Short mmCIF file of the C-alpha atoms (twelve columns), coordinates in Angstrom:
data_MODEL
# 
_entry.id   MODEL 
# 
loop_
_atom_site.group_PDB 
_atom_site.id 
_atom_site.type_symbol 
_atom_site.label_atom_id 
_atom_site.label_alt_id 
_atom_site.label_comp_id 
_atom_site.label_asym_id 
_atom_site.label_seq_id 
_atom_site.Cartn_x 
_atom_site.Cartn_y 
_atom_site.Cartn_z 
_atom_site.pdbx_PDB_model_num 
ATOM 1  C CA . UNK A 1  108.294 89.062  100.386 1 
ATOM 2  C CA . UNK A 2  106.440 87.515  103.309 1 
ATOM 3  C CA . UNK A 3  106.102 90.875  105.069 1 
ATOM 4  C CA . UNK A 4  104.480 92.368  101.976 1 
ATOM 5  C CA . UNK A 5  101.914 89.571  101.856 1 
ATOM 6  C CA . UNK A 6  101.130 89.827  105.559 1 
ATOM 7  C CA . UNK A 7  100.738 93.622  105.520 1 
ATOM 8  C CA . UNK A 8  98.602  93.393  102.374 1 
ATOM 9  C CA . UNK A 9  96.282  90.965  104.148 1 
ATOM 10 C CA . UNK A 10 96.149  93.270  107.186 1 
ATOM 11 C CA . UNK A 11 95.348  96.187  104.866 1 
ATOM 12 C CA . UNK A 12 92.428  94.413  103.194 1 
ATOM 13 C CA . UNK A 13 91.094  93.068  106.489 1 
ATOM 14 C CA . UNK A 14 91.248  96.589  107.910 1 
ATOM 15 C CA . UNK A 15 89.237  97.952  104.992 1 
ATOM 16 C CA . UNK A 16 86.636  95.271  105.573 1 
ATOM 17 C CA . UNK A 17 86.654  95.951  109.321 1 
ATOM 18 C CA . UNK A 18 86.142  99.684  108.857 1 
ATOM 19 C CA . UNK A 19 83.261  99.167  106.455 1 
ATOM 20 C CA . UNK A 20 81.515  96.403  108.405 1 
ATOM 21 C CA . UNK A 21 81.715  98.188  111.746 1 
ATOM 22 C CA . UNK A 22 80.762  101.581 110.320 1 
ATOM 23 C CA . UNK A 23 77.663  99.994  108.794 1 
ATOM 24 C CA . UNK A 24 76.716  98.575  112.215 1 
ATOM 25 C CA . UNK A 25 77.456  101.940 113.899 1 
ATOM 26 C CA . UNK A 26 80.206  100.412 116.078 1 
ATOM 27 C CA . UNK A 27 82.262  103.559 116.561 1 
ATOM 28 C CA . UNK A 28 85.036  102.114 118.755 1 
ATOM 29 C CA . UNK A 29 85.790  99.242  116.368 1 
ATOM 30 C CA . UNK A 30 85.599  101.581 113.380 1 
ATOM 31 C CA . UNK A 31 88.205  103.867 114.944 1 
ATOM 32 C CA . UNK A 32 90.425  100.907 115.846 1 
ATOM 33 C CA . UNK A 33 90.302  99.479  112.322 1 
ATOM 34 C CA . UNK A 34 90.912  102.953 110.865 1 
ATOM 35 C CA . UNK A 35 94.105  103.309 112.910 1 
ATOM 36 C CA . UNK A 36 95.181  99.845  111.776 1 
ATOM 37 C CA . UNK A 37 94.331  100.775 108.188 1 
ATOM 38 C CA . UNK A 38 96.552  103.859 108.202 1 
ATOM 39 C CA . UNK A 39 99.399  102.018 109.903 1 
ATOM 40 C CA . UNK A 40 99.209  99.195  107.365 1 
ATOM 41 C CA . UNK A 41 99.177  101.769 104.538 1 
ATOM 42 C CA . UNK A 42 102.376 103.254 105.951 1 
ATOM 43 C CA . UNK A 43 104.018 99.842  106.302 1 
ATOM 44 C CA . UNK A 44 103.090 98.842  102.748 1 
ATOM 45 C CA . UNK A 45 104.377 102.119 101.340 1 
ATOM 46 C CA . UNK A 46 107.625 101.617 103.227 1 
ATOM 47 C CA . UNK A 47 107.987 97.990  102.109 1 
ATOM 48 C CA . UNK A 48 107.352 98.832  98.457  1 
ATOM 49 C CA . UNK A 49 109.832 101.735 98.597  1 
ATOM 50 C CA . UNK A 50 107.295 104.466 97.853  1 
ATOM 51 C CA . UNK A 51 108.175 106.691 100.802 1 
ATOM 52 C CA . UNK A 52 111.049 109.155 100.382 1 
ATOM 53 C CA . UNK A 53 114.139 108.824 102.571 1 
ATOM 54 C CA . UNK A 54 113.692 110.427 105.981 1 
ATOM 55 C CA . UNK A 55 109.917 110.649 105.705 1 
ATOM 56 C CA . UNK A 56 109.216 110.149 109.420 1 
ATOM 57 C CA . UNK A 57 112.024 112.524 110.450 1 
ATOM 58 C CA . UNK A 58 110.367 115.308 108.443 1 
ATOM 59 C CA . UNK A 59 107.161 114.942 110.460 1 
ATOM 60 C CA . UNK A 60 108.792 115.423 113.861 1 
# 
């Protein structure tokens, strides 16, 4: 339960970080928050059981 809350907070902070830094034209921070955003989306999907079994193994 705690991991879901933490990754949800990271997800929302990443959305805010992408938007705020894109508005200021800070490309490096926008890219960094975008990477964090996608990683947090993956972690949330995994924690909530949305991903199918062997999802990562199919990619590689």
